[in-house]
C-alpha cells in the first residue's frame, strides 16, 4: 500500500516538475519595431504555456555578447550584436511541460526560409538576420539565459487558473 502511494507520489511529483520547465524567449528589435509583440506572446499564451517573467528594455552590446558567447567565432557575430542592440527587445520566461523544445517548434527553424508555415518565423519573417525572436535550445542554456536576463525576484512563481484544463493532472 505504502509502496503504491509512493509510486503515485513520485509519478505525480515528476510530472509537476516537468511542467515547471522554463525557457527564455525574446522578441528581437525587428519584432518590436514591426509591432509583432502581441502576436508572438499570443502564440505562447494560446498554446497553454505560463508567462513567469517579462520586461521591455534596450540591451547593451555587452549583455548581447554574453548572451551569444557561443557564436563569438561566427562570421555573422558582429552583425548579430549590432542588430540585436539596435533597439528595444522583450525578454520573457515561459513555463510548462517540454516548453524548451516546444518553444523552438513554435518559433520555427532559425532561417525563416526553412521555417514551416504556421510557425512564428515561418509566418512573420523572411531572412535569418531578421528572424524576430529568440528561444533557448536546451534546458541548461535556458537556465543560463534566464539568469543572465532576469534577477531571481523578476521571475514569478504563480498558479494559472486554467491549469487543470491544460494538463491531465
Ligand atoms: N544568425 C545569423 N546568420 C546565420 C545564423 C544565425 O544572422 O547564418 C543569427 C540569427 O538571428 C539567429 C542567431 O544568429 O537567430 C542565433 O543563431 P542560432 O544558431 O543560435 O539560432 P537560433 O537558436 O536563434 O534559432
Ligand atoms: Mg540559439
Short mmCIF file of N, CA and C and ligand atoms in Angstrom, two decimals:
data_model
loop_
_atom_site.label_atom_id
_atom_site.label_comp_id
_atom_site.label_asym_id
_atom_site.label_seq_id
_atom_site.Cartn_x
_atom_site.Cartn_y
_atom_site.Cartn_z
N UNK A 1 0.83 -1.21 0.00
CA UNK A 1 0.00 0.00 0.00
C UNK A 1 0.87 1.27 0.00
N UNK A 2 1.82 1.26 0.95
CA UNK A 2 2.71 2.44 1.04
C UNK A 2 3.53 2.58 -0.25
N UNK A 3 3.96 1.40 -0.76
CA UNK A 3 4.75 1.43 -2.00
C UNK A 3 3.92 2.03 -3.14
N UNK A 4 2.64 1.61 -3.21
CA UNK A 4 1.78 2.13 -4.27
C UNK A 4 1.63 3.65 -4.13
N UNK A 5 1.42 4.08 -2.89
CA UNK A 5 1.28 5.52 -2.64
C UNK A 5 2.54 6.27 -3.06
N UNK A 6 3.69 5.69 -2.68
CA UNK A 6 4.98 6.33 -3.02
C UNK A 6 5.15 6.40 -4.53
N UNK A 7 4.77 5.29 -5.20
CA UNK A 7 4.90 5.27 -6.67
C UNK A 7 4.04 6.36 -7.29
N UNK A 8 2.81 6.50 -6.80
CA UNK A 8 1.92 7.55 -7.31
C UNK A 8 2.51 8.93 -7.05
N UNK A 9 3.06 9.08 -5.82
CA UNK A 9 3.62 10.37 -5.44
C UNK A 9 4.78 10.74 -6.36
N UNK A 10 5.66 9.74 -6.64
CA UNK A 10 6.83 10.08 -7.45
C UNK A 10 6.41 10.39 -8.88
N UNK A 11 5.40 9.66 -9.38
CA UNK A 11 4.90 9.95 -10.72
C UNK A 11 4.34 11.37 -10.78
N UNK A 12 3.53 11.69 -9.75
CA UNK A 12 2.88 13.00 -9.68
C UNK A 12 3.92 14.10 -9.57
N UNK A 13 4.88 13.92 -8.66
CA UNK A 13 5.86 14.98 -8.45
C UNK A 13 6.76 15.15 -9.68
N UNK A 14 7.01 14.02 -10.39
CA UNK A 14 7.81 14.14 -11.60
C UNK A 14 7.06 14.97 -12.65
N UNK A 15 5.77 14.67 -12.81
CA UNK A 15 5.03 15.41 -13.83
C UNK A 15 4.91 16.89 -13.45
N UNK A 16 4.79 17.15 -12.14
CA UNK A 16 4.75 18.55 -11.70
C UNK A 16 6.06 19.25 -12.02
N UNK A 17 7.18 18.56 -11.75
CA UNK A 17 8.50 19.15 -12.02
C UNK A 17 8.67 19.41 -13.51
N UNK A 18 8.23 18.43 -14.31
CA UNK A 18 8.37 18.60 -15.76
C UNK A 18 7.55 19.77 -16.27
N UNK A 19 6.38 19.96 -15.66
CA UNK A 19 5.51 21.07 -16.07
C UNK A 19 6.08 22.41 -15.64
N UNK A 20 7.10 22.38 -14.78
CA UNK A 20 7.72 23.64 -14.35
C UNK A 20 8.97 23.98 -15.16
N UNK A 21 9.21 23.23 -16.24
CA UNK A 21 10.36 23.56 -17.10
C UNK A 21 10.19 25.00 -17.60
N UNK A 22 11.33 25.68 -17.72
CA UNK A 22 11.28 27.09 -18.16
C UNK A 22 12.18 27.33 -19.37
N UNK A 23 11.75 28.27 -20.20
CA UNK A 23 12.58 28.65 -21.34
C UNK A 23 12.66 30.17 -21.45
N UNK A 24 13.73 30.62 -22.08
CA UNK A 24 13.92 32.06 -22.31
C UNK A 24 13.54 32.38 -23.76
N UNK A 25 12.54 33.22 -23.90
CA UNK A 25 12.08 33.64 -25.22
C UNK A 25 12.26 35.15 -25.29
N UNK A 26 12.76 35.65 -26.43
CA UNK A 26 12.94 37.10 -26.53
C UNK A 26 12.45 37.60 -27.89
N UNK A 27 11.65 38.65 -27.85
CA UNK A 27 11.25 39.30 -29.10
C UNK A 27 12.38 40.27 -29.46
N UNK A 28 12.95 40.10 -30.63
CA UNK A 28 14.12 40.87 -31.05
C UNK A 28 13.70 42.27 -31.53
N UNK A 29 14.67 43.17 -31.76
CA UNK A 29 14.31 44.56 -32.13
C UNK A 29 13.39 44.65 -33.34
N UNK A 30 13.57 43.77 -34.34
CA UNK A 30 12.70 43.83 -35.52
C UNK A 30 11.26 43.42 -35.18
N UNK A 31 11.11 42.48 -34.26
CA UNK A 31 9.77 42.08 -33.81
C UNK A 31 9.05 43.22 -33.11
N UNK A 32 9.82 43.98 -32.31
CA UNK A 32 9.25 45.14 -31.61
C UNK A 32 8.90 46.23 -32.63
N UNK A 33 9.86 46.56 -33.50
CA UNK A 33 9.65 47.64 -34.48
C UNK A 33 8.48 47.34 -35.41
N UNK A 34 8.29 46.07 -35.72
CA UNK A 34 7.23 45.70 -36.67
C UNK A 34 5.87 45.48 -35.98
N UNK A 35 5.83 45.75 -34.68
CA UNK A 35 4.54 45.65 -33.97
C UNK A 35 4.05 44.23 -33.80
N UNK A 36 5.01 43.29 -33.61
CA UNK A 36 4.61 41.87 -33.52
C UNK A 36 4.64 41.34 -32.08
N UNK A 37 4.84 42.24 -31.10
CA UNK A 37 4.96 41.78 -29.71
C UNK A 37 3.73 40.99 -29.27
N UNK A 38 2.55 41.58 -29.48
CA UNK A 38 1.32 40.93 -29.04
C UNK A 38 1.10 39.59 -29.73
N UNK A 39 1.37 39.55 -31.04
CA UNK A 39 1.16 38.33 -31.82
C UNK A 39 2.05 37.19 -31.32
N UNK A 40 3.32 37.51 -31.02
CA UNK A 40 4.26 36.47 -30.58
C UNK A 40 3.87 35.96 -29.19
N UNK A 41 3.54 36.90 -28.30
CA UNK A 41 3.12 36.50 -26.96
C UNK A 41 1.86 35.63 -27.04
N UNK A 42 0.96 36.00 -27.94
CA UNK A 42 -0.32 35.28 -28.07
C UNK A 42 -0.10 33.79 -28.43
N UNK A 43 0.90 33.52 -29.28
CA UNK A 43 1.15 32.12 -29.68
C UNK A 43 1.48 31.27 -28.46
N UNK A 44 2.29 31.84 -27.55
CA UNK A 44 2.70 31.09 -26.35
C UNK A 44 1.53 30.97 -25.37
N UNK A 45 0.76 32.05 -25.24
CA UNK A 45 -0.40 32.02 -24.34
C UNK A 45 -1.43 31.02 -24.83
N UNK A 46 -1.72 31.07 -26.12
CA UNK A 46 -2.78 30.20 -26.66
C UNK A 46 -2.40 28.74 -26.58
N UNK A 47 -1.10 28.46 -26.67
CA UNK A 47 -0.64 27.08 -26.58
C UNK A 47 -0.94 26.51 -25.19
N UNK A 48 -0.93 27.40 -24.19
CA UNK A 48 -1.20 26.96 -22.81
C UNK A 48 -0.04 27.20 -21.87
N UNK A 49 1.08 27.71 -22.41
CA UNK A 49 2.23 27.97 -21.55
C UNK A 49 1.95 29.15 -20.63
N UNK A 50 2.72 29.17 -19.54
CA UNK A 50 2.51 30.19 -18.50
C UNK A 50 3.65 31.22 -18.53
N UNK A 51 3.27 32.49 -18.59
CA UNK A 51 4.26 33.57 -18.56
C UNK A 51 4.72 33.79 -17.12
N UNK A 52 6.03 33.71 -16.87
CA UNK A 52 6.50 33.93 -15.50
C UNK A 52 7.46 35.12 -15.37
N UNK A 53 7.87 35.70 -16.50
CA UNK A 53 8.68 36.92 -16.44
C UNK A 53 8.63 37.61 -17.79
N UNK A 54 8.66 38.95 -17.74
CA UNK A 54 8.63 39.73 -18.99
C UNK A 54 9.13 41.14 -18.70
N UNK A 55 9.94 41.68 -19.60
CA UNK A 55 10.29 43.11 -19.48
C UNK A 55 10.58 43.71 -20.85
N UNK A 56 10.61 45.04 -20.87
CA UNK A 56 10.89 45.79 -22.10
C UNK A 56 12.16 46.57 -21.85
N UNK A 57 13.18 46.36 -22.64
CA UNK A 57 14.46 47.02 -22.37
C UNK A 57 15.29 47.15 -23.66
N UNK A 58 16.23 48.08 -23.61
CA UNK A 58 17.17 48.24 -24.73
C UNK A 58 18.49 47.59 -24.28
N UNK A 59 18.85 46.44 -24.82
CA UNK A 59 20.00 45.71 -24.28
C UNK A 59 21.34 46.29 -24.75
N UNK A 60 22.33 46.21 -23.88
CA UNK A 60 23.67 46.69 -24.22
C UNK A 60 24.39 45.65 -25.08
N UNK A 61 25.41 46.12 -25.80
CA UNK A 61 26.24 45.19 -26.59
C UNK A 61 26.91 44.19 -25.66
N UNK A 62 27.29 44.66 -24.48
CA UNK A 62 27.97 43.79 -23.51
C UNK A 62 27.09 42.60 -23.12
N UNK A 63 25.82 42.88 -22.83
CA UNK A 63 24.88 41.82 -22.46
C UNK A 63 24.67 40.85 -23.63
N UNK A 64 24.56 41.42 -24.84
CA UNK A 64 24.32 40.57 -26.01
C UNK A 64 25.52 39.70 -26.34
N UNK A 65 26.72 40.24 -26.11
CA UNK A 65 27.93 39.43 -26.36
C UNK A 65 27.97 38.25 -25.40
N UNK A 66 27.50 38.45 -24.17
CA UNK A 66 27.43 37.34 -23.22
C UNK A 66 26.36 36.34 -23.66
N UNK A 67 25.20 36.88 -24.05
CA UNK A 67 24.08 36.02 -24.45
C UNK A 67 24.47 35.13 -25.63
N UNK A 68 25.20 35.70 -26.60
CA UNK A 68 25.57 34.95 -27.80
C UNK A 68 27.03 34.50 -27.76
N UNK A 69 27.61 34.34 -26.57
CA UNK A 69 29.04 34.00 -26.44
C UNK A 69 29.42 32.77 -27.27
N UNK A 70 28.54 31.79 -27.35
CA UNK A 70 28.83 30.55 -28.10
C UNK A 70 29.04 30.82 -29.59
N UNK A 71 28.52 31.94 -30.07
CA UNK A 71 28.61 32.24 -31.51
C UNK A 71 29.70 33.27 -31.82
N UNK A 72 30.52 33.58 -30.81
CA UNK A 72 31.51 34.67 -30.95
C UNK A 72 32.45 34.47 -32.14
N UNK A 73 32.73 33.23 -32.52
CA UNK A 73 33.66 32.98 -33.62
C UNK A 73 33.01 33.00 -34.99
N UNK A 74 31.70 33.14 -35.05
CA UNK A 74 30.99 33.06 -36.34
C UNK A 74 31.13 34.36 -37.12
N UNK A 75 31.20 34.26 -38.46
CA UNK A 75 31.36 35.49 -39.26
C UNK A 75 30.19 36.48 -39.09
N UNK A 76 29.00 35.96 -38.77
CA UNK A 76 27.84 36.85 -38.63
C UNK A 76 27.73 37.49 -37.25
N UNK A 77 28.67 37.16 -36.33
CA UNK A 77 28.56 37.63 -34.94
C UNK A 77 28.51 39.17 -34.79
N UNK A 78 29.44 39.92 -35.43
CA UNK A 78 29.38 41.40 -35.27
C UNK A 78 28.04 41.96 -35.76
N UNK A 79 27.55 41.47 -36.88
CA UNK A 79 26.27 41.93 -37.41
C UNK A 79 25.11 41.56 -36.49
N UNK A 80 25.22 40.38 -35.88
CA UNK A 80 24.18 39.90 -34.96
C UNK A 80 24.09 40.81 -33.73
N UNK A 81 25.25 41.17 -33.18
CA UNK A 81 25.27 42.05 -31.99
C UNK A 81 24.73 43.43 -32.35
N UNK A 82 25.11 43.92 -33.55
CA UNK A 82 24.64 45.24 -33.99
C UNK A 82 23.11 45.23 -34.14
N UNK A 83 22.62 44.21 -34.78
CA UNK A 83 21.15 44.07 -34.99
C UNK A 83 20.42 43.97 -33.65
N UNK A 84 20.93 43.14 -32.77
CA UNK A 84 20.23 42.90 -31.51
C UNK A 84 20.29 44.10 -30.56
N UNK A 85 21.32 44.97 -30.77
CA UNK A 85 21.42 46.14 -29.88
C UNK A 85 20.85 47.39 -30.55
N UNK A 86 20.14 47.21 -31.68
CA UNK A 86 19.67 48.36 -32.46
C UNK A 86 18.37 48.96 -31.93
N UNK A 87 17.77 48.34 -30.92
CA UNK A 87 16.51 48.86 -30.38
C UNK A 87 16.03 48.01 -29.23
N UNK A 88 14.87 48.38 -28.66
CA UNK A 88 14.37 47.61 -27.52
C UNK A 88 13.92 46.19 -27.88
N UNK A 89 13.99 45.33 -26.89
CA UNK A 89 13.60 43.92 -27.04
C UNK A 89 12.64 43.56 -25.90
N UNK A 90 12.00 42.41 -26.02
CA UNK A 90 11.09 41.94 -24.96
C UNK A 90 11.55 40.54 -24.50
N UNK A 91 12.41 40.51 -23.47
CA UNK A 91 12.82 39.22 -22.92
C UNK A 91 11.69 38.66 -22.04
N UNK A 92 11.51 37.32 -22.12
CA UNK A 92 10.43 36.68 -21.36
C UNK A 92 10.88 35.33 -20.86
N UNK A 93 10.21 34.84 -19.82
CA UNK A 93 10.39 33.45 -19.40
C UNK A 93 9.01 32.79 -19.46
N UNK A 94 8.94 31.65 -20.13
CA UNK A 94 7.69 30.89 -20.24
C UNK A 94 7.90 29.53 -19.57
N UNK A 95 6.84 29.04 -18.95
CA UNK A 95 6.93 27.79 -18.17
C UNK A 95 5.91 26.79 -18.67
N UNK A 96 6.28 25.50 -18.65
CA UNK A 96 5.32 24.45 -18.99
C UNK A 96 6.01 23.16 -19.37
N UNK A 97 5.22 22.15 -19.63
CA UNK A 97 5.73 20.82 -19.98
C UNK A 97 6.47 20.89 -21.32
N UNK A 98 7.75 20.48 -21.31
CA UNK A 98 8.58 20.48 -22.52
C UNK A 98 8.64 21.85 -23.22
N UNK A 99 8.58 22.90 -22.43
CA UNK A 99 8.48 24.23 -23.04
C UNK A 99 9.72 24.63 -23.84
N UNK A 100 10.89 24.07 -23.49
CA UNK A 100 12.10 24.43 -24.25
C UNK A 100 11.96 23.92 -25.69
N UNK A 101 11.67 22.62 -25.80
CA UNK A 101 11.58 22.01 -27.13
C UNK A 101 10.37 22.55 -27.90
N UNK A 102 9.23 22.59 -27.23
CA UNK A 102 8.02 23.05 -27.91
C UNK A 102 8.11 24.53 -28.26
N UNK A 103 8.82 25.30 -27.42
CA UNK A 103 9.03 26.72 -27.71
C UNK A 103 9.78 26.89 -29.03
N UNK A 104 10.79 26.05 -29.25
CA UNK A 104 11.55 26.11 -30.51
C UNK A 104 10.66 25.73 -31.69
N UNK A 105 9.76 24.77 -31.46
CA UNK A 105 8.83 24.37 -32.53
C UNK A 105 7.90 25.54 -32.87
N UNK A 106 7.41 26.23 -31.83
CA UNK A 106 6.53 27.39 -32.08
C UNK A 106 7.27 28.47 -32.87
N UNK A 107 8.58 28.67 -32.56
CA UNK A 107 9.35 29.70 -33.27
C UNK A 107 9.60 29.31 -34.72
N UNK A 108 9.89 28.03 -34.96
CA UNK A 108 10.25 27.58 -36.31
C UNK A 108 11.76 27.59 -36.50
N UNK A 109 12.23 27.06 -37.63
CA UNK A 109 13.67 26.95 -37.90
C UNK A 109 14.34 28.32 -37.87
N UNK A 110 15.63 28.33 -37.50
CA UNK A 110 16.41 29.58 -37.38
C UNK A 110 16.29 30.44 -38.63
N UNK A 111 16.46 29.80 -39.79
CA UNK A 111 16.34 30.53 -41.06
C UNK A 111 14.88 30.50 -41.53
N UNK A 112 14.23 31.66 -41.57
CA UNK A 112 12.81 31.69 -41.94
C UNK A 112 12.53 31.05 -43.30
N UNK A 113 13.57 30.95 -44.15
CA UNK A 113 13.37 30.29 -45.44
C UNK A 113 13.04 28.81 -45.24
N UNK A 114 13.45 28.27 -44.10
CA UNK A 114 13.21 26.85 -43.80
C UNK A 114 12.13 26.65 -42.73
N UNK A 115 11.60 27.74 -42.16
CA UNK A 115 10.61 27.60 -41.09
C UNK A 115 9.26 27.23 -41.70
N UNK A 116 8.61 26.24 -41.09
CA UNK A 116 7.32 25.78 -41.62
C UNK A 116 6.25 26.88 -41.49
N UNK A 117 5.35 26.94 -42.45
CA UNK A 117 4.20 27.84 -42.29
C UNK A 117 3.45 27.46 -41.02
N UNK A 118 2.92 28.45 -40.35
CA UNK A 118 2.23 28.16 -39.08
C UNK A 118 3.12 28.45 -37.89
N UNK A 119 4.45 28.43 -38.11
CA UNK A 119 5.36 28.82 -37.02
C UNK A 119 5.50 30.34 -37.03
N UNK A 120 6.01 30.88 -35.92
CA UNK A 120 6.17 32.34 -35.81
C UNK A 120 7.09 32.86 -36.92
N UNK A 121 8.28 32.25 -37.02
CA UNK A 121 9.21 32.71 -38.06
C UNK A 121 8.69 32.37 -39.45
N UNK A 122 8.06 31.22 -39.59
CA UNK A 122 7.52 30.80 -40.90
C UNK A 122 6.46 31.76 -41.41
N UNK A 123 5.72 32.35 -40.49
CA UNK A 123 4.61 33.23 -40.90
C UNK A 123 4.99 34.70 -40.97
N UNK A 124 6.00 35.11 -40.18
CA UNK A 124 6.15 36.55 -39.94
C UNK A 124 7.48 37.17 -40.38
N UNK A 125 8.42 36.37 -40.90
CA UNK A 125 9.69 36.99 -41.32
C UNK A 125 10.31 36.23 -42.48
N UNK A 126 11.38 36.80 -43.05
CA UNK A 126 11.93 36.28 -44.32
C UNK A 126 13.40 35.88 -44.23
N UNK A 127 14.23 36.69 -43.52
CA UNK A 127 15.68 36.42 -43.54
C UNK A 127 16.22 36.06 -42.17
N UNK A 128 17.29 35.24 -42.17
CA UNK A 128 17.87 34.74 -40.90
C UNK A 128 18.37 35.88 -40.01
N UNK A 129 18.88 36.95 -40.61
CA UNK A 129 19.41 38.07 -39.83
C UNK A 129 18.33 39.02 -39.32
N UNK A 130 17.06 38.69 -39.60
CA UNK A 130 15.92 39.48 -39.10
C UNK A 130 14.80 38.49 -38.74
N UNK A 131 15.14 37.56 -37.85
CA UNK A 131 14.18 36.47 -37.61
C UNK A 131 13.34 36.67 -36.34
N UNK A 132 13.20 37.87 -35.90
CA UNK A 132 12.23 38.43 -34.93
C UNK A 132 12.14 37.85 -33.52
N UNK A 133 12.70 36.66 -33.29
CA UNK A 133 12.55 36.09 -31.94
C UNK A 133 13.69 35.12 -31.62
N UNK A 134 13.93 34.98 -30.33
CA UNK A 134 14.94 34.04 -29.83
C UNK A 134 14.26 33.03 -28.91
N UNK A 135 14.77 31.80 -28.92
CA UNK A 135 14.31 30.79 -27.96
C UNK A 135 15.45 29.90 -27.55
N UNK A 136 15.55 29.57 -26.26
CA UNK A 136 16.63 28.71 -25.76
C UNK A 136 16.58 27.36 -26.48
N UNK A 137 17.80 26.76 -26.66
CA UNK A 137 17.84 25.49 -27.40
C UNK A 137 17.94 24.26 -26.50
N UNK A 138 18.08 24.44 -25.18
CA UNK A 138 18.17 23.29 -24.26
C UNK A 138 17.84 23.78 -22.85
N UNK A 139 17.48 22.84 -21.98
CA UNK A 139 17.11 23.22 -20.61
C UNK A 139 18.28 23.93 -19.92
N UNK A 140 19.48 23.44 -20.14
CA UNK A 140 20.67 24.05 -19.49
C UNK A 140 20.91 25.48 -19.98
N UNK A 141 20.84 25.67 -21.31
CA UNK A 141 21.08 27.03 -21.83
C UNK A 141 19.95 27.95 -21.41
N UNK A 142 18.73 27.40 -21.28
CA UNK A 142 17.61 28.22 -20.80
C UNK A 142 17.91 28.75 -19.41
N UNK A 143 18.43 27.89 -18.55
CA UNK A 143 18.75 28.33 -17.17
C UNK A 143 19.77 29.46 -17.20
N UNK A 144 20.81 29.29 -18.01
CA UNK A 144 21.86 30.32 -18.11
C UNK A 144 21.28 31.63 -18.61
N UNK A 145 20.45 31.54 -19.65
CA UNK A 145 19.89 32.75 -20.27
C UNK A 145 18.93 33.46 -19.31
N UNK A 146 18.12 32.69 -18.60
CA UNK A 146 17.19 33.29 -17.63
C UNK A 146 17.98 34.04 -16.56
N UNK A 147 19.06 33.43 -16.08
CA UNK A 147 19.89 34.08 -15.05
C UNK A 147 20.60 35.32 -15.59
N UNK A 148 20.91 35.31 -16.89
CA UNK A 148 21.60 36.46 -17.49
C UNK A 148 20.65 37.65 -17.65
N UNK A 149 19.40 37.39 -17.98
CA UNK A 149 18.47 38.49 -18.33
C UNK A 149 17.56 38.90 -17.19
N UNK A 150 17.38 38.02 -16.20
CA UNK A 150 16.45 38.32 -15.12
C UNK A 150 17.09 38.07 -13.75
N UNK A 151 16.68 38.88 -12.78
CA UNK A 151 17.06 38.58 -11.40
C UNK A 151 16.06 37.53 -10.89
N UNK A 152 16.42 36.91 -9.77
CA UNK A 152 15.55 35.87 -9.20
C UNK A 152 14.15 36.42 -8.90
N UNK A 153 14.11 37.66 -8.39
CA UNK A 153 12.84 38.28 -8.00
C UNK A 153 11.94 38.61 -9.19
N UNK A 154 12.56 38.79 -10.35
CA UNK A 154 11.76 39.15 -11.53
C UNK A 154 11.03 37.95 -12.13
N UNK A 155 11.41 36.74 -11.73
CA UNK A 155 10.73 35.53 -12.22
C UNK A 155 9.71 35.11 -11.16
N UNK A 156 8.44 35.10 -11.58
CA UNK A 156 7.34 34.97 -10.62
C UNK A 156 6.73 33.57 -10.67
N UNK A 157 6.68 32.89 -9.53
CA UNK A 157 6.01 31.59 -9.45
C UNK A 157 4.54 31.84 -9.12
N UNK A 158 3.66 31.31 -9.94
CA UNK A 158 2.23 31.50 -9.68
C UNK A 158 1.44 30.35 -10.28
N UNK A 159 0.23 30.18 -9.78
CA UNK A 159 -0.66 29.11 -10.24
C UNK A 159 -1.60 29.67 -11.29
N UNK A 160 -1.62 29.05 -12.45
CA UNK A 160 -2.52 29.51 -13.50
C UNK A 160 -3.91 28.88 -13.29
N UNK A 161 -4.95 29.70 -13.36
CA UNK A 161 -6.30 29.22 -13.05
C UNK A 161 -6.76 28.10 -13.99
N UNK A 162 -6.25 28.12 -15.24
CA UNK A 162 -6.73 27.10 -16.19
C UNK A 162 -5.88 25.82 -16.18
N UNK A 163 -5.00 25.69 -15.20
CA UNK A 163 -4.04 24.58 -15.17
C UNK A 163 -4.68 23.21 -15.41
N UNK A 164 -5.80 22.94 -14.72
CA UNK A 164 -6.44 21.62 -14.80
C UNK A 164 -7.05 21.38 -16.18
N UNK A 165 -7.18 22.45 -16.98
CA UNK A 165 -7.75 22.30 -18.32
C UNK A 165 -6.67 22.23 -19.40
N UNK A 166 -5.43 22.46 -18.97
CA UNK A 166 -4.30 22.36 -19.89
C UNK A 166 -3.58 21.04 -19.69
N UNK A 167 -3.49 20.61 -18.41
CA UNK A 167 -2.77 19.36 -18.08
C UNK A 167 -3.74 18.30 -17.57
N UNK A 168 -3.39 17.03 -17.84
CA UNK A 168 -4.26 15.91 -17.43
C UNK A 168 -4.35 15.80 -15.92
N UNK A 169 -3.21 16.03 -15.24
CA UNK A 169 -3.29 16.05 -13.77
C UNK A 169 -2.16 16.89 -13.21
N1 LIG B 1 22.15 34.14 -37.39
C1 LIG B 1 22.53 34.88 -38.50
N2 LIG B 1 23.10 34.21 -39.54
C2 LIG B 1 23.31 32.87 -39.55
C3 LIG B 1 22.93 32.14 -38.39
C4 LIG B 1 22.35 32.81 -37.33
O1 LIG B 1 22.36 36.09 -38.56
O2 LIG B 1 23.81 32.33 -40.53
C5 LIG B 1 21.53 34.85 -36.26
C6 LIG B 1 20.02 34.64 -36.20
O3 LIG B 1 19.43 35.86 -35.77
C7 LIG B 1 19.88 33.56 -35.14
C8 LIG B 1 21.01 33.95 -34.19
O4 LIG B 1 22.06 34.36 -35.04
O5 LIG B 1 18.59 33.57 -34.55
C9 LIG B 1 21.48 32.85 -33.27
O6 LIG B 1 21.83 31.73 -34.03
P1 LIG B 1 21.44 30.27 -33.58
O7 LIG B 1 22.15 29.31 -34.48
O8 LIG B 1 21.64 30.13 -32.11
O9 LIG B 1 19.88 30.19 -33.95
P2 LIG B 1 18.58 30.24 -33.01
O10 LIG B 1 18.91 29.49 -31.76
O11 LIG B 1 18.25 31.69 -32.79
O12 LIG B 1 17.49 29.56 -33.82
MG1 LIG B 2 20.50 29.66 -30.48
#
